[in-house]
Coordinates of C-alpha atoms in Angstrom, one line a residue:
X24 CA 0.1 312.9 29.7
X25 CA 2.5 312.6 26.6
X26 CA 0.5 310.6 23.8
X27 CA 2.3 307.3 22.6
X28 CA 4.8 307.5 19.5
X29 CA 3.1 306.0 16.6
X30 CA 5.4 303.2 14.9
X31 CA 8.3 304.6 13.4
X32 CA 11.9 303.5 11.2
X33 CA 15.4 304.1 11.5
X34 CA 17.5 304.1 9.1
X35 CA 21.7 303.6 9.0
X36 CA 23.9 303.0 6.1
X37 CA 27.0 300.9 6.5
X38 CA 30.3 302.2 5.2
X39 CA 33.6 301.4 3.8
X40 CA 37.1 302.8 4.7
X41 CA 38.9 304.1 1.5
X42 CA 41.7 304.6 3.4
X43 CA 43.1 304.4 6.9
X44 CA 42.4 301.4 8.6
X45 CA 44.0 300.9 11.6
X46 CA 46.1 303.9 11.6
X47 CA 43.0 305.5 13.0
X48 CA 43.1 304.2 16.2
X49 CA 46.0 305.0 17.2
X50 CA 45.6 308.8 16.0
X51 CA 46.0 309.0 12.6
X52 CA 43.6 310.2 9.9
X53 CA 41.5 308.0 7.9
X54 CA 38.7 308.5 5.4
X55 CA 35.4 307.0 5.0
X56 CA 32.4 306.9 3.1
X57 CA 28.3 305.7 3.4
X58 CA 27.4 303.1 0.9
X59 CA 24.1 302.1 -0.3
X60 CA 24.0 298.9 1.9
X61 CA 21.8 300.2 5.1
X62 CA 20.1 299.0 8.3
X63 CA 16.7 299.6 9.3
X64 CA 14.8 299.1 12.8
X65 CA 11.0 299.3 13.0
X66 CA 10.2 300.7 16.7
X67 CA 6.4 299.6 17.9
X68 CA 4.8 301.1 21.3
X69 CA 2.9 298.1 23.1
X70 CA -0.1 298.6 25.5
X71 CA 0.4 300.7 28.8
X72 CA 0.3 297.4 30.8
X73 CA 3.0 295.1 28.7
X74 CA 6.0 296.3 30.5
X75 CA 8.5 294.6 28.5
X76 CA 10.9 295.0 25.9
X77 CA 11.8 293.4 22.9
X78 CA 14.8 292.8 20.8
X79 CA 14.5 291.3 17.1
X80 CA 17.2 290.7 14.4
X81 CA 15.9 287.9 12.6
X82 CA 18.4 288.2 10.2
X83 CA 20.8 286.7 13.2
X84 CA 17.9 284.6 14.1
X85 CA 18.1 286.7 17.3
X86 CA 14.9 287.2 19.8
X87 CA 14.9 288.1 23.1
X88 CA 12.4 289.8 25.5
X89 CA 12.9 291.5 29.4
X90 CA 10.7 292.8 32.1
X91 CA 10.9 296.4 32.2
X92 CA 11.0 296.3 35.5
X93 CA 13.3 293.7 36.3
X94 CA 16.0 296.0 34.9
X95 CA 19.1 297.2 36.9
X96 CA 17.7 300.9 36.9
X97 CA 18.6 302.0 40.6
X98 CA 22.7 300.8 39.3
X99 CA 22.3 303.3 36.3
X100 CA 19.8 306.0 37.9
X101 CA 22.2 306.3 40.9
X102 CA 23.2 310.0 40.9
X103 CA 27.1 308.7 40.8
X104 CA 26.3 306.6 37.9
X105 CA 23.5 308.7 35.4
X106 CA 24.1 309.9 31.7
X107 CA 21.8 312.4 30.3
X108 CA 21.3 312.6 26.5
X109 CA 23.7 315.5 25.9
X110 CA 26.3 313.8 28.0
X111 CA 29.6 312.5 26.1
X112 CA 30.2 309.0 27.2
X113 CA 33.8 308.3 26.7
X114 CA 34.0 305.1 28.0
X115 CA 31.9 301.9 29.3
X116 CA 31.4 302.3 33.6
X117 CA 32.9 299.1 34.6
X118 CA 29.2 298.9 37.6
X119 CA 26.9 299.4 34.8
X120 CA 28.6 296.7 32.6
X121 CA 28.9 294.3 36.0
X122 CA 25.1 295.2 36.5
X123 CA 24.1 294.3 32.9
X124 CA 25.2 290.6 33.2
X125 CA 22.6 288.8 34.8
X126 CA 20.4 290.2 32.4
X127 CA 22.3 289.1 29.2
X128 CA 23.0 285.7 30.6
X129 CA 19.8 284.5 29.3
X130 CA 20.7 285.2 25.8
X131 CA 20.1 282.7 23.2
X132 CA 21.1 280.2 26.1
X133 CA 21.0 276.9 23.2
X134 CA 22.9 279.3 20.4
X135 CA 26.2 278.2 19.1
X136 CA 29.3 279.5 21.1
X137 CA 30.1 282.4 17.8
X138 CA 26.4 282.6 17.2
X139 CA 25.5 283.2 21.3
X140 CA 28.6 286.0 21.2
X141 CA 27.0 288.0 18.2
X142 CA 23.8 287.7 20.2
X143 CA 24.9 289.1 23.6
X144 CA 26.8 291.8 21.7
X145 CA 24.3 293.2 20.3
X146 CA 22.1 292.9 23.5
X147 CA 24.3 294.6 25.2
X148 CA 24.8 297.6 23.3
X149 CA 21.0 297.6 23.0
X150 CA 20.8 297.2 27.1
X151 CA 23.8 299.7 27.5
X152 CA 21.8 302.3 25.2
X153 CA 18.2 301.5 26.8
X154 CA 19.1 301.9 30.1
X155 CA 21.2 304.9 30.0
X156 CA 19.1 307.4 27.6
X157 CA 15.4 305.3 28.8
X158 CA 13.8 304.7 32.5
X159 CA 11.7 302.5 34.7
X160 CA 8.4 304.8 32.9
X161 CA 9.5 304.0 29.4
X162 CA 6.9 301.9 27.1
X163 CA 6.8 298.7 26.3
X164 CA 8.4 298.4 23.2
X165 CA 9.0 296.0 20.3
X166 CA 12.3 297.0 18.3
X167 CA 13.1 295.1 15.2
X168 CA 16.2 295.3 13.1
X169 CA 17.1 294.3 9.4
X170 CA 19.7 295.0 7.8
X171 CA 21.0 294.9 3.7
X172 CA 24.2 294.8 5.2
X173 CA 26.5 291.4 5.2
X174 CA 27.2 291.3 9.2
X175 CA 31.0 291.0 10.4
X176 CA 32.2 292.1 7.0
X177 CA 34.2 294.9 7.7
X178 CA 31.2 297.2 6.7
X179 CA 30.3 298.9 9.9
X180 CA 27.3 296.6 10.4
X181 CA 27.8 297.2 14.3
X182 CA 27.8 300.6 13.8
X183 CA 24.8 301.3 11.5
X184 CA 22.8 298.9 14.4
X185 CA 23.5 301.4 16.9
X186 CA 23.1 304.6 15.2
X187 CA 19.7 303.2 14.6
X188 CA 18.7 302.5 17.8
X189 CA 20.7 305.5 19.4
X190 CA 18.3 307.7 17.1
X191 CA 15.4 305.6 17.8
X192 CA 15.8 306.1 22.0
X193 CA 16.5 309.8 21.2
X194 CA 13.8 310.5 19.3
X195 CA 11.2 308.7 21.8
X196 CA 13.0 310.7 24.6
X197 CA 11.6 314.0 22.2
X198 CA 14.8 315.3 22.5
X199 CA 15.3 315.4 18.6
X200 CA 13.2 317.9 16.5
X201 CA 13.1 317.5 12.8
X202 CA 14.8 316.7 10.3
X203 CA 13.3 319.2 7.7
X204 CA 14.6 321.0 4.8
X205 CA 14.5 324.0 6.6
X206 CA 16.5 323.1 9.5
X207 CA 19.2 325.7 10.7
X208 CA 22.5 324.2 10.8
X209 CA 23.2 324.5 14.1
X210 CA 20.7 322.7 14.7
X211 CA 21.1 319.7 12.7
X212 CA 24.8 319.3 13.7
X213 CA 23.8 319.4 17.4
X214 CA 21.5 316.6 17.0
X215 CA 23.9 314.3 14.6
X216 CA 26.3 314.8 17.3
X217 CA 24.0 313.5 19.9
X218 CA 23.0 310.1 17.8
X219 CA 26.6 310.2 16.6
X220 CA 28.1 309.8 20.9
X221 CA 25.2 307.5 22.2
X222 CA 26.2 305.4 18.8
X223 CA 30.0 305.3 20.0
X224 CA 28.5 303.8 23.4
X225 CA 27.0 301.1 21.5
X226 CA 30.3 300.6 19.5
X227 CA 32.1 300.3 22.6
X228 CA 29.5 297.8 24.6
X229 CA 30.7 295.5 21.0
X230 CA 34.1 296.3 20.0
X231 CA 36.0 297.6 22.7
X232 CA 38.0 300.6 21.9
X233 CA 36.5 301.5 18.5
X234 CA 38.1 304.1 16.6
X235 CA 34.6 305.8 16.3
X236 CA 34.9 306.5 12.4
X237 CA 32.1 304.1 11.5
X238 CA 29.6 305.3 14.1
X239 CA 30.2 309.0 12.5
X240 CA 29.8 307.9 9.2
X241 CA 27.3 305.9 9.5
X242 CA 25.2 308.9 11.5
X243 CA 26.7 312.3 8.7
X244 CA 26.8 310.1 5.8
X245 CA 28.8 311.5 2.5
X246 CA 32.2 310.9 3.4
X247 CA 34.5 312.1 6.3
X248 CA 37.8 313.1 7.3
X249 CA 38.4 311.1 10.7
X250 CA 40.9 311.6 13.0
X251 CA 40.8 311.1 16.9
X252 CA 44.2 311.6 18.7
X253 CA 42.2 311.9 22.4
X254 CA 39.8 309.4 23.5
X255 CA 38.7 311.9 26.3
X256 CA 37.6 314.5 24.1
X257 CA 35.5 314.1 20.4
X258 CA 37.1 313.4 17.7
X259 CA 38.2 315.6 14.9
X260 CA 35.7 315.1 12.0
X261 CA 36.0 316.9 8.2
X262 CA 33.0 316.6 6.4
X263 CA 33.3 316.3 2.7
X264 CA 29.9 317.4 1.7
X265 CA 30.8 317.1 -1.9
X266 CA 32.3 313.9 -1.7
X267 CA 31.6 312.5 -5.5
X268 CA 29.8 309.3 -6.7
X269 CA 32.4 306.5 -7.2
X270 CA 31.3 303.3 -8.7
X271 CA 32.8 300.4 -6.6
X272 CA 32.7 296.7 -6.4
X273 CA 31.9 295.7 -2.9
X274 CA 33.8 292.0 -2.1
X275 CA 32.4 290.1 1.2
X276 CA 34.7 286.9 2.4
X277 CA 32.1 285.3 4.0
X278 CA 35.0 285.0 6.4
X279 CA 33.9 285.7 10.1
X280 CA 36.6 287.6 11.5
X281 CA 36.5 290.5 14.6
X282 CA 37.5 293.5 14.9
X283 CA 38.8 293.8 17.8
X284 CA 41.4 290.4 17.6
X285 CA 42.6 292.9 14.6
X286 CA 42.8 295.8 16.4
X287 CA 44.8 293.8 19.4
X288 CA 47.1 292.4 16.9
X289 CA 48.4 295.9 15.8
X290 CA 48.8 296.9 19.4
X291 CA 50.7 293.7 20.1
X292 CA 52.8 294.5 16.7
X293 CA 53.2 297.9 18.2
X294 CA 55.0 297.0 21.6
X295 CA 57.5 294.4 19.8
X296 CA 58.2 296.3 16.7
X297 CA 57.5 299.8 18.1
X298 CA 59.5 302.2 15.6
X299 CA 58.7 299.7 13.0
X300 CA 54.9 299.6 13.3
X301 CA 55.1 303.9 14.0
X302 CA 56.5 303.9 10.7
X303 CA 53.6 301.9 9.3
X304 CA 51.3 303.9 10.6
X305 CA 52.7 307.3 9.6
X306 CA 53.2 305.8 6.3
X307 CA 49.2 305.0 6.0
X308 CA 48.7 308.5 7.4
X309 CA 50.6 310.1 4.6
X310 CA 48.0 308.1 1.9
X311 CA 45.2 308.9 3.8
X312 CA 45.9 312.7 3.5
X313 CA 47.1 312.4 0.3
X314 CA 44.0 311.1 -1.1
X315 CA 42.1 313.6 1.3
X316 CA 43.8 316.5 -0.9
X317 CA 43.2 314.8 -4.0
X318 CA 39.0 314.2 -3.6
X319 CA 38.8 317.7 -1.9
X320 CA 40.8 319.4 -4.7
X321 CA 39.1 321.5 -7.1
X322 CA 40.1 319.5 -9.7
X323 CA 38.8 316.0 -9.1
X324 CA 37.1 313.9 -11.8
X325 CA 36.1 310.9 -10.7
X326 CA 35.9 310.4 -14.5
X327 CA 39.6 311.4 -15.7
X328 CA 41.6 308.5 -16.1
X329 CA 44.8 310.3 -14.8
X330 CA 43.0 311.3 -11.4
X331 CA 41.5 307.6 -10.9
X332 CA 44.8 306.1 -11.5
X333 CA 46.4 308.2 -8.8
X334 CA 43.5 307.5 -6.5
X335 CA 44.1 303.3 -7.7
X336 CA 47.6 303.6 -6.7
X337 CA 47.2 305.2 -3.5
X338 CA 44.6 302.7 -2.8
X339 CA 47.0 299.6 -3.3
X340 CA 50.3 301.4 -1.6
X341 CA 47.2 301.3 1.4
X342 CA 46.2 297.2 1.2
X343 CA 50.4 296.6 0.6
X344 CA 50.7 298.6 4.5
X345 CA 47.8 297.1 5.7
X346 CA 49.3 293.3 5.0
X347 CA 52.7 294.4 6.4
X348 CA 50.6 295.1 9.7
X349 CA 49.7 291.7 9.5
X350 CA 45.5 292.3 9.3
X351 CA 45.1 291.1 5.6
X352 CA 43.7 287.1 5.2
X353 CA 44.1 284.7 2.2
X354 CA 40.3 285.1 0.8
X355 CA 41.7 288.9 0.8
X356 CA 44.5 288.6 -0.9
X357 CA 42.4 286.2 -3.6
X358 CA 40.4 289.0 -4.5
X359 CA 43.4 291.3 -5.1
X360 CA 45.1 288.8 -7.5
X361 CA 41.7 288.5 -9.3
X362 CA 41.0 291.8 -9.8
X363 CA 44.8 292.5 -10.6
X364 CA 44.1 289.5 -13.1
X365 CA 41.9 290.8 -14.7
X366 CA 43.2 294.2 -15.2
X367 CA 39.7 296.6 -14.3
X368 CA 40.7 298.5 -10.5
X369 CA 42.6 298.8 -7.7
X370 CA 41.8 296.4 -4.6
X371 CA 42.4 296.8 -0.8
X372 CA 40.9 295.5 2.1
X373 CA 38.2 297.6 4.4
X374 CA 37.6 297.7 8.0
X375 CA 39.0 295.8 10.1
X376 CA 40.5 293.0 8.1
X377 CA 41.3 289.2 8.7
X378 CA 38.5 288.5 6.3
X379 CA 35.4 290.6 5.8
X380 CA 35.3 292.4 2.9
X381 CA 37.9 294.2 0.0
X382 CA 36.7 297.4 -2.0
X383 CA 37.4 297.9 -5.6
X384 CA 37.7 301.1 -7.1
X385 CA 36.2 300.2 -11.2
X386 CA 38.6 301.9 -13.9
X387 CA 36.6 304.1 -15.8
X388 CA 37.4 301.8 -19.2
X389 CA 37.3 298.5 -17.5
X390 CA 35.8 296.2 -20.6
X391 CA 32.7 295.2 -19.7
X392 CA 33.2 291.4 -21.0
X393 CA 36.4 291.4 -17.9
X394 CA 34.4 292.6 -15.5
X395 CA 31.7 289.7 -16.6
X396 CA 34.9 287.1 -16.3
X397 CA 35.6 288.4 -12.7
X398 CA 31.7 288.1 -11.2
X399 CA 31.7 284.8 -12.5
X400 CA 35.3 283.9 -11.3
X401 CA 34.2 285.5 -7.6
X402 CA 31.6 283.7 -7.8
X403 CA 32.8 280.3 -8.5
X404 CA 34.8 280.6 -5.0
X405 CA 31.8 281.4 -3.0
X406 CA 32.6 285.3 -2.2
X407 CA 29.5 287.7 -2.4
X408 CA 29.4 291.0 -4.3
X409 CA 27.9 293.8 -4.8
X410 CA 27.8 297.3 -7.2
X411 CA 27.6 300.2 -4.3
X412 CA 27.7 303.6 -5.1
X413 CA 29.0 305.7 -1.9
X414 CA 28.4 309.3 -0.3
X415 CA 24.7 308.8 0.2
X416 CA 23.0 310.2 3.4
X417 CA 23.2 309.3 6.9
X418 CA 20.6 308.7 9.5
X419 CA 17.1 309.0 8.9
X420 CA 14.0 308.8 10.2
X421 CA 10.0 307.6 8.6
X422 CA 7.8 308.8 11.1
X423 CA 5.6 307.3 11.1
X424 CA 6.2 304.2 9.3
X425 CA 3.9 304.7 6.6
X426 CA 5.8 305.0 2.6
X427 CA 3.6 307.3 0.4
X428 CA 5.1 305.9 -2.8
X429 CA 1.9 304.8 -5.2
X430 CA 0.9 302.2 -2.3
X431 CA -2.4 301.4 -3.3
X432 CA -3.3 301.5 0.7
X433 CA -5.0 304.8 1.3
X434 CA -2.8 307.3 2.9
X435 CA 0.4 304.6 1.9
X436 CA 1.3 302.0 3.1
X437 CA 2.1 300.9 6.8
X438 CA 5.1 299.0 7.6
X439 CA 4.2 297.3 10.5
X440 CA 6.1 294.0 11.9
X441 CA 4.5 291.2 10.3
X442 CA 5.8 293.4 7.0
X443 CA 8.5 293.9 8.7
X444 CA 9.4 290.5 9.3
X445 CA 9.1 288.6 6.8
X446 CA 10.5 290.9 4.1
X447 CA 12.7 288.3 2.2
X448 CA 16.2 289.2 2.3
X449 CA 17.9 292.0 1.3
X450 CA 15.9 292.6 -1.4
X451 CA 12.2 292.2 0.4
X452 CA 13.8 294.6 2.8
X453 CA 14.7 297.3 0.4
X454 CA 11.7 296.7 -1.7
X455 CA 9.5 297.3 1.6
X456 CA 11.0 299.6 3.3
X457 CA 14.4 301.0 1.4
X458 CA 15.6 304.4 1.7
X459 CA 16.8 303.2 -1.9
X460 CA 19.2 304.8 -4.4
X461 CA 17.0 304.3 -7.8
X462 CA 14.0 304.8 -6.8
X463 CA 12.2 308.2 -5.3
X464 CA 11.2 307.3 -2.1
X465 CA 8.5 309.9 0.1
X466 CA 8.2 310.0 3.6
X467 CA 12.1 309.4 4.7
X468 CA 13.7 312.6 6.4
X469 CA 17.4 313.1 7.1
X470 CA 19.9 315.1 9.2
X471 CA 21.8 317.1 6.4
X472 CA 24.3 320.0 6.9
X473 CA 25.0 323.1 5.3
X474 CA 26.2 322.1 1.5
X475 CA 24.8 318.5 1.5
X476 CA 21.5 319.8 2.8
X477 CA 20.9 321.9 -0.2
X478 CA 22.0 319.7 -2.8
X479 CA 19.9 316.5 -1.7
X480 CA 17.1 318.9 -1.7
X481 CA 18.0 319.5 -5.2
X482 CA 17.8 316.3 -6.2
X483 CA 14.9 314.0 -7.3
X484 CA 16.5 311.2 -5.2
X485 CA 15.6 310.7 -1.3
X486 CA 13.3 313.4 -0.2
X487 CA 13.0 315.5 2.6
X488 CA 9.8 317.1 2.1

């Protein structure tokens, strides 16, 4: 009989687009990058006779539990209708979807309309995930997710949820070995490429017709060059392992907004203004590989003021195409014309737009006493910032979910839910259980490739050991 999982964490980061919002659905190339900004979900194994699951997100207030059960599992087991864990899933089955509903009905039932929508999205792509990779023998379970990410802000918030809980399934299937340091490539790409496709079913089950670049990001880390002209075969993906550190400010709204009414409005823009709206597109193409050739170049300094300008301009020739495709908002543009103001980077939105967040890229000589003047300017009109370094690592796994950094607990220090729970914030969470970018942290493991692999292991950052 297989033994029960001990308690274990997944880990996620979020990501920004640099460059090619939009454009990347409909074929183009875009580039994006993992920030320091993560999710986490704790996964606990109940007692051989609790046959339920559970779903936690307090930081959406969101709690829900089913009988194991009581789940449509002869819909999804049926021989016409069942996925195996090395399948590629290109699109939602319009019976499994149908056979879902009763089940998410339930959902936060006395929720807010926007609040109860949030909710049954993420229970979907959680039910979706469950009942495709799982079956009527899986344990009980408790899964809790917290995240340091804003939600709906354009971040991949969505995306970092699922990769974590697409590892999580995967890894208590035992179809994932690892990660070590030792790890042969092959290996480690095969298995980012399964968390990275049962991810893109998540992303689907919540936005739609996702462009899939924040579910790969958000499972390879560093940085990628994204481009998916087929939506019945995988993506083309270019990893840039030595995608450098750039110091950004990180600009959140607070202005709910969805991707997919973004997405739609594009489309809509594209069947009235067809040659128009092409030329958009190619245009944001062209900046997208233009930058692509600049970072990859042998020559990049993130530190030269003549590179960094370049990268600045291209950066606002992007956010000027962006708001021709209509996807920009007021609170956006506000942060443009105070950054512009006060003279210290270049500004454009990220993700999907019509709120959520704008990136800015920091001139290397931006006066500190400006940059002061601007936090306190942002700050006055109620938008949230943050300093994010990007390029960090992907998914990751603490198995099990004990940190052995100077805990005085003997052996570490178990994270177990009641920790879990009621870290405060995104700082309790990152104190408790942060992957972290300052601080050494032992016991986290990562999938790393080839160029990446060795250089993390050369740090004395995250370790893998």
């Amino acid at each position: 009989m297989t033994p029960v999982m001990p308690s274990f964490l997944t880990s996620a980061p979020g990501k920004v687009i640099l460059f090619g919002e939009h454009a990347v659905v409909h074929g183009k190339a875009a580039i994006a990058a993992a920030i320091s900004l993560r999710s986490y979900l704790l996964v606990t194994a109940l007692s051989k006779t609790d046959r339920i699951i559970t779903l936690r997100f307090p930081d959406i207030s969101f709690h829900h539990t089913w009988k194991i059960d009581d789940l449509p599992w002869d819909t999804f087991s049926h021989p016409s209708k069942k996925k195996y864990y090395y399948d590629l899933v290109t699109s939602l089955d319009p019976d499994l979807v149908e056979a879902m509903k009763p089940h998410l009905a339930a959902v936060s039932p006395k929720a807010t309309q926007e609040t109860r929508k949030i909710h049954q999205a993420a229970a979907s792509a959680f039910l979706y995930l469950f009942l495709s990779l799982g079956s009527q023998s899986f344990p009980g379970c408790i899964y809790t997710l917290r995240s340091t990410l804003p939600i709906g802000a354009g971040l991949g918030s969505s995306a970092s949820i699922c990769v974590c809980l697409s590892s999580a399934l995967l890894l208590q299937l035992r179809t994932l070995s690892g990660p070590h340091p030792d790890q042969p490539r092959e290996e480690a790409e095969l298995q980012i490429e399964r968390i990275n496709r049962w991810a893109f079913v998540g992303e689907m089950c919540i936005h739609g017709n996702p462009s899939g670049v924040d579910n790969t990001v958000a499972t390879g880390g560093k940085a990628v060059l994204f481009k998916r002209e087929d939506y019945q075969k995988a993506p083309s993906v270019t990893p840039l392992y030595n995608f450098p550190e750039l110091r950004f400010l990180l600009v959140n709204t607070r202005q709910v907004r969805s991707t997919a009414v973004e997405v739609a409005k594009v489309a809509a823009l594209n069947k009235s203004q067809p040659i128009i709206t092409d030329l958009i597109l190619e245009a944001i193409d062209k900046v997208s590989q233009s930058a692509h050739n600049l970072i990859a170049g042998p020559a990049f300094d993130e530190e030269s003021q003549d590179v960094t300008s370049v990268l600045g301009e291209l950066i606002q020739l992007n956010h000027g195409l962006l708001v021709s495709l209509g996807v920009s908002h007021p609170r956006l543009e506000r942060i443009s014309e105070l950054v512009n103001s006060a003279g210290v980077g270049w500004t454009k939105l990220t993700g999907g737009g019509g709120g959520g967040s704008a990136i800015t890229m920091l001139k290397p000589a931006a006066s500190p006493a400006a940059l002061r003047q601007l936090e306190k300017k942002l700050d006055a009109e109620n938008f949230e910032r943050f300093e994010a370094t990007l390029g960090g690592d992907g998914v990751g796994v603490l198995m099990p979910a004990i940190l052995r950094n100077g805990s005085d607990e003997e052996g570490g220090e178990e994270i177990d839910q009641e920790k879990f729970l009621n870290a405060d914030g995104r700082e309790g969470v990152e104190r408790l259980v942060g992957v972290g970018v300052k601080e050494k942290r032992e016991g986290w493991k990562f999938w790393r490739i080839g160029a990446q692999a060795k250089k993390c292991n050369e740090t004395n950052g995250n370790r893998s050991e």
